C-alpha cells in the first residue's frame, strides 16, 4: 500500500514538474550587434511611437519584427543574416518612411546611410523651386503668345 | 498634409489622378495669359509655405495657404498646386510621384471650394464682412483637406474614425492660423490691390 501511495505521489510530482517546464519562461543576457535607425519628419521632428515593421532579406512579405519607434523616433533590431533589410515606419496619418540598409558579413550596417536633406540644401532647393516655377510660367506664357501671334 | 508613397491603395491612387486630371485640364483651359504670372506667384507661395513649420503642442504643422491660393486663382489652383507639389516631391521628398494625384486633389479641391463658395461673398461685401468670410474660407479649407486626406486613407483600408479624429484635432490649430492669414491677406488685398481679387 505504502509503495502504491509513494508511486502515486512521485507520479503527481513528476507531472507537475513537466507541466511547469512546459509553460516556463526565462531570459539571459546576450551580446549582439544591433542595427539602429532614427526616423524624422522633414522638419526635423522625431517620428515618435510610430508603427515600425522590419523585413528581412529572405521574406519581403511577412515582417521579421513589428514594433513601435521609441520616444526619440528610433528603431533597433538584430539582423540574423546579411543582405538588404527594409524598415517601414508609418504614423497612420499618411506619413511613411522606408529605409533600406545593407547588412554586411559581420552584421554591421553602413552608418553613413541616410536620406535626410541638410538645412543649407533646403534653402538652395527652395530658391531652385521658385525659379523653376517662374521659368515654367514663362515658357507657358511664351507658347501662348506664339500661338496667338500665329 | 502630404501623404507619403506606398500608403494609399491602387484604386485611391487612380481615383486621385482621375479627379485631379479633370481639375488640371479645366484649370489650364481657363488659364488666360495675363493670369500666368499670378499663377506662378501663388504656386511659389504654396511651394514655400510648406517649409514654414511651427510647433503646435507636442506636434508641429506647416502652412498650406490652400484658401488664399484658391481665392486668387480659381480653377488655376489645380495646375499651380500640381507644379508646386511636383517640385516638392523632387526637391524635398515630400509625398511622392504615384501619390501626387491624390495629394493634388486633397490640397487643390478645398482651394477650389473656397473660390466657388466665398469669392463672390468676399468681393461683394464690405471689408469687415469680407474678412470674416475670408477667415471662414481659410479655416474650412484646411479642415476639408484633412477630411479628404482621412477619406483617402480610410479607402485604403485604414481605420477612418480614428484617423479622422487625429487629423481633425491635429489640423484644428492650423485651421485657425490659416483662417487668420487668409483674413489678413484678403483685408489687405481689398484695400491695396482689389484687382487681384477680380
Short mmCIF file of C-alpha atoms in Angstrom, two decimals:
data_model
loop_
_atom_site.label_atom_id
_atom_site.label_comp_id
_atom_site.label_asym_id
_atom_site.label_seq_id
_atom_site.Cartn_x
_atom_site.Cartn_y
_atom_site.Cartn_z
CA UNK A 1 0.00 0.00 0.00
CA UNK A 2 2.79 2.37 1.00
CA UNK A 3 4.58 1.58 -2.22
CA UNK A 4 1.45 2.42 -4.23
CA UNK A 5 0.98 5.76 -2.43
CA UNK A 6 4.67 6.64 -2.91
CA UNK A 7 4.42 5.80 -6.58
CA UNK A 8 1.29 7.95 -6.94
CA UNK A 9 2.93 10.92 -5.15
CA UNK A 10 6.02 10.52 -7.34
CA UNK A 11 3.84 10.47 -10.44
CA UNK A 12 1.99 13.65 -9.38
CA UNK A 13 5.24 15.47 -8.57
CA UNK A 14 6.75 14.35 -11.88
CA UNK A 15 3.67 15.54 -13.77
CA UNK A 16 3.67 18.93 -12.06
CA UNK A 17 7.32 19.30 -12.82
CA UNK A 18 6.71 18.64 -16.52
CA UNK A 19 3.72 20.99 -16.55
CA UNK A 20 5.79 23.75 -15.01
CA UNK A 21 8.56 23.30 -17.55
CA UNK A 22 6.11 23.36 -20.49
CA UNK A 23 4.99 26.89 -19.61
CA UNK A 24 8.13 28.20 -18.08
CA UNK A 25 9.93 31.32 -19.24
CA UNK A 26 13.42 32.55 -18.75
CA UNK A 27 15.91 35.05 -20.01
CA UNK A 28 19.59 35.51 -20.46
CA UNK A 29 21.78 38.43 -21.39
CA UNK A 30 23.37 38.13 -24.82
CA UNK A 31 25.91 40.20 -26.68
CA UNK A 32 24.52 41.08 -30.11
CA UNK A 33 25.18 43.73 -32.71
CA UNK A 34 22.01 45.67 -33.39
CA UNK A 35 21.15 47.82 -36.39
CA UNK A 36 19.70 51.14 -35.25
CA UNK A 37 17.89 53.81 -37.26
CA UNK A 38 16.41 57.17 -36.40
CA UNK A 39 13.25 58.37 -38.16
CA UNK A 40 12.36 62.04 -38.56
CA UNK A 41 9.85 64.19 -40.39
CA UNK A 42 11.23 66.60 -42.96
CA UNK A 43 11.13 69.46 -40.43
CA UNK A 44 13.37 67.52 -38.07
CA UNK A 45 10.57 66.43 -35.74
CA UNK A 46 11.09 62.89 -34.45
CA UNK A 47 8.71 60.15 -35.57
CA UNK A 48 7.97 59.04 -32.01
CA UNK A 49 5.87 55.97 -31.17
CA UNK A 50 5.11 55.19 -34.81
CA UNK A 51 4.39 51.72 -36.12
CA UNK A 52 7.56 50.07 -37.44
CA UNK A 53 7.88 46.89 -39.50
CA UNK A 54 11.18 45.25 -40.30
CA UNK A 55 11.53 42.93 -43.29
CA UNK A 56 14.45 40.55 -43.66
CA UNK A 57 16.19 39.77 -46.97
CA UNK A 58 14.61 36.29 -47.04
CA UNK A 59 10.98 37.38 -46.63
CA UNK A 60 9.70 40.67 -48.02
CA UNK A 61 6.05 39.98 -47.17
CA UNK A 62 5.93 38.82 -43.55
CA UNK A 63 7.61 41.18 -41.13
CA UNK A 64 10.65 39.84 -39.28
CA UNK A 65 9.74 42.17 -36.45
CA UNK A 66 6.81 44.50 -35.70
CA UNK A 67 7.30 47.24 -33.16
CA UNK A 68 6.98 50.96 -32.45
CA UNK A 69 9.66 53.60 -32.62
CA UNK A 70 10.71 54.87 -29.22
CA UNK A 71 10.19 58.39 -27.88
CA UNK A 72 13.21 59.55 -29.88
CA UNK A 73 12.00 58.04 -33.16
CA UNK A 74 14.49 55.17 -33.03
CA UNK A 75 14.22 51.59 -34.16
CA UNK A 76 16.78 48.93 -33.26
CA UNK A 77 16.81 45.30 -34.30
CA UNK A 78 19.24 42.44 -34.54
CA UNK A 79 19.73 41.14 -38.09
CA UNK A 80 20.37 37.42 -38.28
CA UNK A 81 21.74 37.41 -41.82
CA UNK A 82 23.49 39.67 -44.29
CA UNK A 83 21.67 41.35 -47.16
CA UNK A 84 19.23 44.19 -47.62
CA UNK A 85 16.87 44.80 -44.71
CA UNK A 86 13.85 47.05 -45.08
CA UNK A 87 12.39 49.14 -42.25
CA UNK A 88 8.99 50.77 -42.80
CA UNK A 89 7.75 53.35 -40.30
CA UNK A 90 4.24 54.74 -40.54
CA UNK A 91 2.36 57.21 -38.33
CA UNK A 92 -1.04 56.12 -39.71
CA UNK A 93 -1.75 59.74 -40.70
CA UNK A 94 -0.41 59.35 -44.21
CA UNK A 95 3.30 59.68 -43.43
CA UNK A 96 5.50 56.74 -44.22
CA UNK A 97 9.27 56.40 -44.25
CA UNK A 98 11.08 53.44 -45.72
CA UNK A 99 14.73 52.73 -45.06
CA UNK A 100 16.80 50.08 -46.80
CA UNK A 101 20.03 49.12 -45.13
CA UNK A 102 22.68 46.72 -46.28
CA UNK A 103 23.88 44.46 -43.52
CA UNK A 104 27.39 43.20 -44.23
CA UNK A 105 29.04 39.91 -43.31
CA UNK A 106 29.92 40.93 -39.77
CA UNK A 107 26.38 42.32 -39.31
CA UNK A 108 27.46 45.95 -39.43
CA UNK A 109 25.22 48.29 -41.33
CA UNK A 110 26.53 51.30 -43.19
CA UNK A 111 26.26 54.14 -40.68
CA UNK A 112 26.65 56.83 -43.33
CA UNK A 113 23.41 55.73 -44.94
CA UNK A 114 20.60 58.31 -44.74
CA UNK A 115 18.23 60.27 -46.95
CA UNK A 116 17.98 63.47 -44.93
CA UNK A 117 18.35 66.88 -46.57
CA UNK A 118 20.59 69.39 -44.79
CA UNK A 119 19.20 72.81 -43.80
CA UNK A 120 21.54 74.57 -46.24
CA UNK A 121 20.37 72.28 -49.04
CA UNK A 122 16.75 73.11 -48.23
CA UNK A 123 17.36 76.84 -48.84
CA UNK A 124 19.15 76.17 -52.12
CA UNK A 125 16.39 73.82 -53.27
CA UNK A 126 13.70 76.32 -52.23
CA UNK A 127 15.29 79.01 -54.41
CA UNK A 128 15.66 76.50 -57.24
CA UNK A 129 11.98 75.51 -56.92
CA UNK A 130 10.72 79.10 -57.08
CA UNK A 131 12.99 79.76 -60.04
CA UNK A 132 11.67 76.68 -61.83
CA UNK A 133 8.05 77.70 -61.19
CA UNK A 134 8.58 81.11 -62.78
CA UNK A 135 10.50 79.54 -65.65
CA UNK A 136 7.64 77.11 -66.29
CA UNK A 137 5.23 80.08 -66.25
CA UNK A 138 7.46 81.99 -68.65
CA UNK A 139 7.53 79.03 -71.06
CA UNK A 140 3.72 78.69 -70.95
CA UNK A 141 3.36 82.46 -71.47
CA UNK A 142 5.71 82.45 -74.46
CA UNK A 143 3.93 79.47 -76.04
CA UNK A 144 0.52 81.13 -75.58
CA UNK A 145 1.77 84.38 -77.12
CA UNK A 146 3.31 82.48 -80.01
CA UNK A 147 0.04 80.64 -80.57
CA UNK A 148 -1.91 83.95 -80.52
CA UNK A 149 0.55 85.60 -82.96
CA UNK A 150 0.32 82.66 -85.35
CA UNK B 1 -0.63 67.11 -45.33
CA UNK B 2 1.44 65.26 -47.91
CA UNK B 3 0.51 61.59 -47.95
CA UNK B 4 3.62 59.50 -48.49
CA UNK B 5 4.28 57.00 -51.22
CA UNK B 6 3.14 53.45 -50.52
CA UNK B 7 0.33 54.38 -48.13
CA UNK B 8 -2.72 54.58 -50.42
CA UNK B 9 -4.29 51.70 -52.35
CA UNK B 10 -4.07 51.47 -56.15
CA UNK B 11 -7.77 52.33 -56.55
CA UNK B 12 -7.41 55.52 -54.50
CA UNK B 13 -4.27 56.50 -56.43
CA UNK B 14 -6.11 56.06 -59.76
CA UNK B 15 -9.16 57.96 -58.48
CA UNK B 16 -6.88 60.75 -57.26
CA UNK B 17 -5.18 61.06 -60.64
CA UNK B 18 -8.53 60.97 -62.48
CA UNK B 19 -10.15 63.66 -60.32
CA UNK B 20 -7.05 65.84 -60.35
CA UNK B 21 -6.64 65.34 -64.10
CA UNK B 22 -10.07 66.89 -64.66
CA UNK B 23 -9.16 69.82 -62.41
CA UNK B 24 -5.81 70.40 -64.14
CA UNK B 25 -7.43 70.19 -67.58
CA UNK B 26 -10.11 72.76 -66.70
CA UNK B 27 -7.54 74.93 -64.95
CA UNK B 28 -5.22 75.01 -67.97
CA UNK B 29 -8.13 75.52 -70.33
CA UNK B 30 -9.26 78.59 -68.36
CA UNK B 31 -5.73 79.92 -67.87
CA UNK B 32 -5.51 83.31 -69.58
CA UNK B 33 -2.09 84.76 -70.46
CA UNK B 34 -2.49 87.68 -68.05
CA UNK B 35 -3.03 85.27 -65.14
CA UNK B 36 0.04 83.12 -65.77
CA UNK B 37 2.37 85.32 -63.70
CA UNK B 38 -0.15 85.38 -60.85
CA UNK B 39 -0.45 81.58 -61.02
CA UNK B 40 3.35 81.26 -60.80
CA UNK B 41 3.44 83.66 -57.85
CA UNK B 42 0.75 81.76 -55.93
CA UNK B 43 2.38 78.41 -56.81
CA UNK B 44 5.67 79.75 -55.41
CA UNK B 45 3.96 80.90 -52.21
CA UNK B 46 2.31 77.47 -51.84
CA UNK B 47 5.65 75.78 -52.58
CA UNK B 48 7.47 77.80 -49.91
CA UNK B 49 4.66 77.76 -47.33
CA UNK B 50 5.13 74.07 -46.63
CA UNK B 51 8.68 74.84 -45.47
CA UNK B 52 7.36 77.12 -42.72
CA UNK B 53 6.83 74.90 -39.70
CA UNK B 54 5.67 75.89 -36.27
CA UNK B 55 5.15 73.98 -33.05
CA UNK B 56 1.59 73.10 -32.09
CA UNK B 57 1.74 71.47 -28.65
CA UNK B 58 3.57 68.16 -28.89
CA UNK B 59 3.43 68.15 -32.69
CA UNK B 60 4.22 70.62 -35.47
CA UNK B 61 2.43 71.75 -38.61
CA UNK B 62 3.29 73.60 -41.77
CA UNK B 63 1.37 76.29 -43.60
CA UNK B 64 -0.59 75.33 -46.71
CA UNK B 65 -2.22 78.60 -47.91
CA UNK B 66 -4.86 76.49 -49.68
CA UNK B 67 -7.66 79.04 -49.36
CA UNK B 68 -5.67 82.11 -50.50
CA UNK B 69 -4.43 80.05 -53.48
CA UNK B 70 -7.99 79.08 -54.38
CA UNK B 71 -9.43 82.56 -53.87
CA UNK B 72 -6.74 84.17 -56.04
CA UNK B 73 -6.63 81.54 -58.78
CA UNK B 74 -9.99 79.78 -59.04
CA UNK B 75 -9.66 76.68 -61.25
CA UNK B 76 -5.99 77.52 -61.89
CA UNK B 77 -5.32 76.33 -58.34
CA UNK B 78 -5.05 72.79 -59.78
CA UNK B 79 -2.13 73.40 -62.21
CA UNK B 80 -0.47 75.73 -59.67
CA UNK B 81 -0.58 73.16 -56.87
CA UNK B 82 0.43 70.40 -59.31
CA UNK B 83 3.63 72.25 -60.23
CA UNK B 84 4.38 73.06 -56.57
CA UNK B 85 3.75 69.50 -55.32
CA UNK B 86 5.79 68.05 -58.18
CA UNK B 87 8.77 70.23 -57.26
CA UNK B 88 8.30 69.48 -53.55
CA UNK B 89 8.43 65.75 -54.36
CA UNK B 90 11.62 66.17 -56.40
CA UNK B 91 13.42 68.65 -54.18
CA UNK B 92 12.26 67.79 -50.65
CA UNK B 93 10.98 64.19 -50.82
CA UNK B 94 7.52 65.42 -49.76
CA UNK B 95 4.78 63.00 -50.82
CA UNK B 96 5.78 61.17 -53.98
CA UNK B 97 5.07 60.80 -57.67
CA UNK B 98 2.49 57.99 -57.63
CA UNK B 99 0.59 59.69 -54.83
CA UNK B 100 0.84 63.11 -56.49
CA UNK B 101 -2.68 62.87 -57.98
CA UNK B 102 -4.29 62.14 -54.61
CA UNK B 103 -2.24 64.80 -52.82
CA UNK B 104 -3.14 67.31 -55.52
CA UNK B 105 -6.85 66.66 -55.12
CA UNK B 106 -6.59 66.81 -51.31
CA UNK B 107 -4.90 70.23 -51.49
CA UNK B 108 -6.47 71.83 -54.56
CA UNK B 109 -10.13 70.80 -54.16
CA UNK B 110 -10.57 72.73 -50.86
CA UNK B 111 -8.98 75.76 -52.55
CA UNK B 112 -11.45 75.48 -55.39
CA UNK B 113 -14.30 75.06 -52.89
CA UNK B 114 -13.16 78.26 -51.13
CA UNK B 115 -13.22 80.03 -54.50
CA UNK B 116 -16.66 78.74 -55.52
CA UNK B 117 -18.32 79.42 -52.14
CA UNK B 118 -16.59 82.53 -50.82
CA UNK B 119 -15.15 84.51 -53.74
CA UNK B 120 -18.36 86.40 -54.58
CA UNK B 121 -19.17 86.93 -50.90
CA UNK B 122 -15.72 88.45 -50.37
CA UNK B 123 -15.87 90.69 -53.43
CA UNK B 124 -19.43 91.89 -52.93
CA UNK B 125 -19.23 92.68 -49.23
CA UNK B 126 -17.61 95.45 -47.22
CA UNK B 127 -14.14 94.87 -45.85
CA UNK B 128 -15.24 93.85 -42.33
CA UNK B 129 -17.64 91.19 -43.61
CA UNK B 130 -15.20 90.09 -46.31
CA UNK B 131 -12.58 89.49 -43.62
CA UNK B 132 -14.97 87.22 -41.72
CA UNK B 133 -15.78 85.25 -44.89
CA UNK B 134 -12.05 85.01 -45.66
CA UNK B 135 -11.35 83.67 -42.17
CA UNK B 136 -14.07 81.02 -42.55
CA UNK B 137 -12.77 80.10 -46.02
CA UNK B 138 -9.20 79.75 -44.72
CA UNK B 139 -10.19 77.59 -41.76
CA UNK B 140 -12.69 75.40 -43.63
CA UNK B 141 -10.26 74.74 -46.49
CA UNK B 142 -7.74 73.24 -44.07
CA UNK B 143 -10.37 71.12 -42.35
CA UNK B 144 -11.75 69.95 -45.70
CA UNK B 145 -8.23 68.96 -46.77
CA UNK B 146 -7.84 66.98 -43.54
CA UNK B 147 -11.20 65.31 -44.17
CA UNK B 148 -10.20 64.38 -47.73
CA UNK B 149 -6.86 63.01 -46.50
CA UNK B 150 -8.73 60.96 -43.89
CA UNK B 151 -11.14 59.66 -46.54
CA UNK B 152 -8.26 58.69 -48.84
CA UNK B 153 -6.60 56.80 -46.00
CA UNK B 154 -9.88 55.16 -44.99
CA UNK B 155 -10.49 53.96 -48.55
CA UNK B 156 -7.03 52.42 -48.39
CA UNK B 157 -8.12 50.18 -45.52
CA UNK B 158 -7.13 52.37 -42.62
CA UNK B 159 -9.49 52.97 -39.71
CA UNK B 160 -11.35 56.08 -40.76
CA UNK B 161 -12.82 57.24 -37.46
CA UNK B 162 -9.51 57.12 -35.61
CA UNK B 163 -7.62 58.76 -38.47
CA UNK B 164 -10.30 61.40 -38.96
CA UNK B 165 -10.22 62.26 -35.24
CA UNK B 166 -6.41 62.52 -35.22
CA UNK B 167 -6.24 64.55 -38.44
CA UNK B 168 -9.08 66.85 -37.37
CA UNK B 169 -7.54 67.50 -33.95
CA UNK B 170 -4.06 67.97 -35.43
CA UNK B 171 -5.30 70.44 -38.04
CA UNK B 172 -7.68 72.46 -35.87
CA UNK B 173 -4.98 74.93 -34.68
CA UNK B 174 -3.63 75.12 -38.23
CA UNK B 175 -7.15 75.90 -39.47
CA UNK B 176 -7.33 78.87 -37.07
CA UNK B 177 -3.90 80.13 -38.14
CA UNK B 178 -4.73 79.77 -41.84
CA UNK B 179 -8.06 81.48 -41.23
CA UNK B 180 -6.28 84.47 -39.70
CA UNK B 181 -3.68 84.59 -42.51
CA UNK B 182 -6.41 84.41 -45.17
CA UNK B 183 -8.41 87.15 -43.42
CA UNK B 184 -5.37 89.45 -43.17
CA UNK B 185 -4.38 88.81 -46.78
CA UNK B 186 -7.88 89.45 -48.13
CA UNK B 187 -8.27 92.56 -45.98
CA UNK B 188 -5.00 93.93 -47.38
CA UNK B 189 -5.83 92.99 -50.97
CA UNK B 190 -9.30 94.60 -50.73
CA UNK B 191 -7.65 97.88 -49.76
CA UNK B 192 -4.35 97.82 -51.63
CA UNK B 193 -4.87 95.71 -54.74
CA UNK B 194 -8.54 94.86 -55.34
CA UNK B 195 -7.76 93.91 -58.96
CA UNK B 196 -6.09 90.74 -57.61
CA UNK B 197 -9.47 89.55 -56.37
CA UNK B 198 -11.26 90.27 -59.60
#
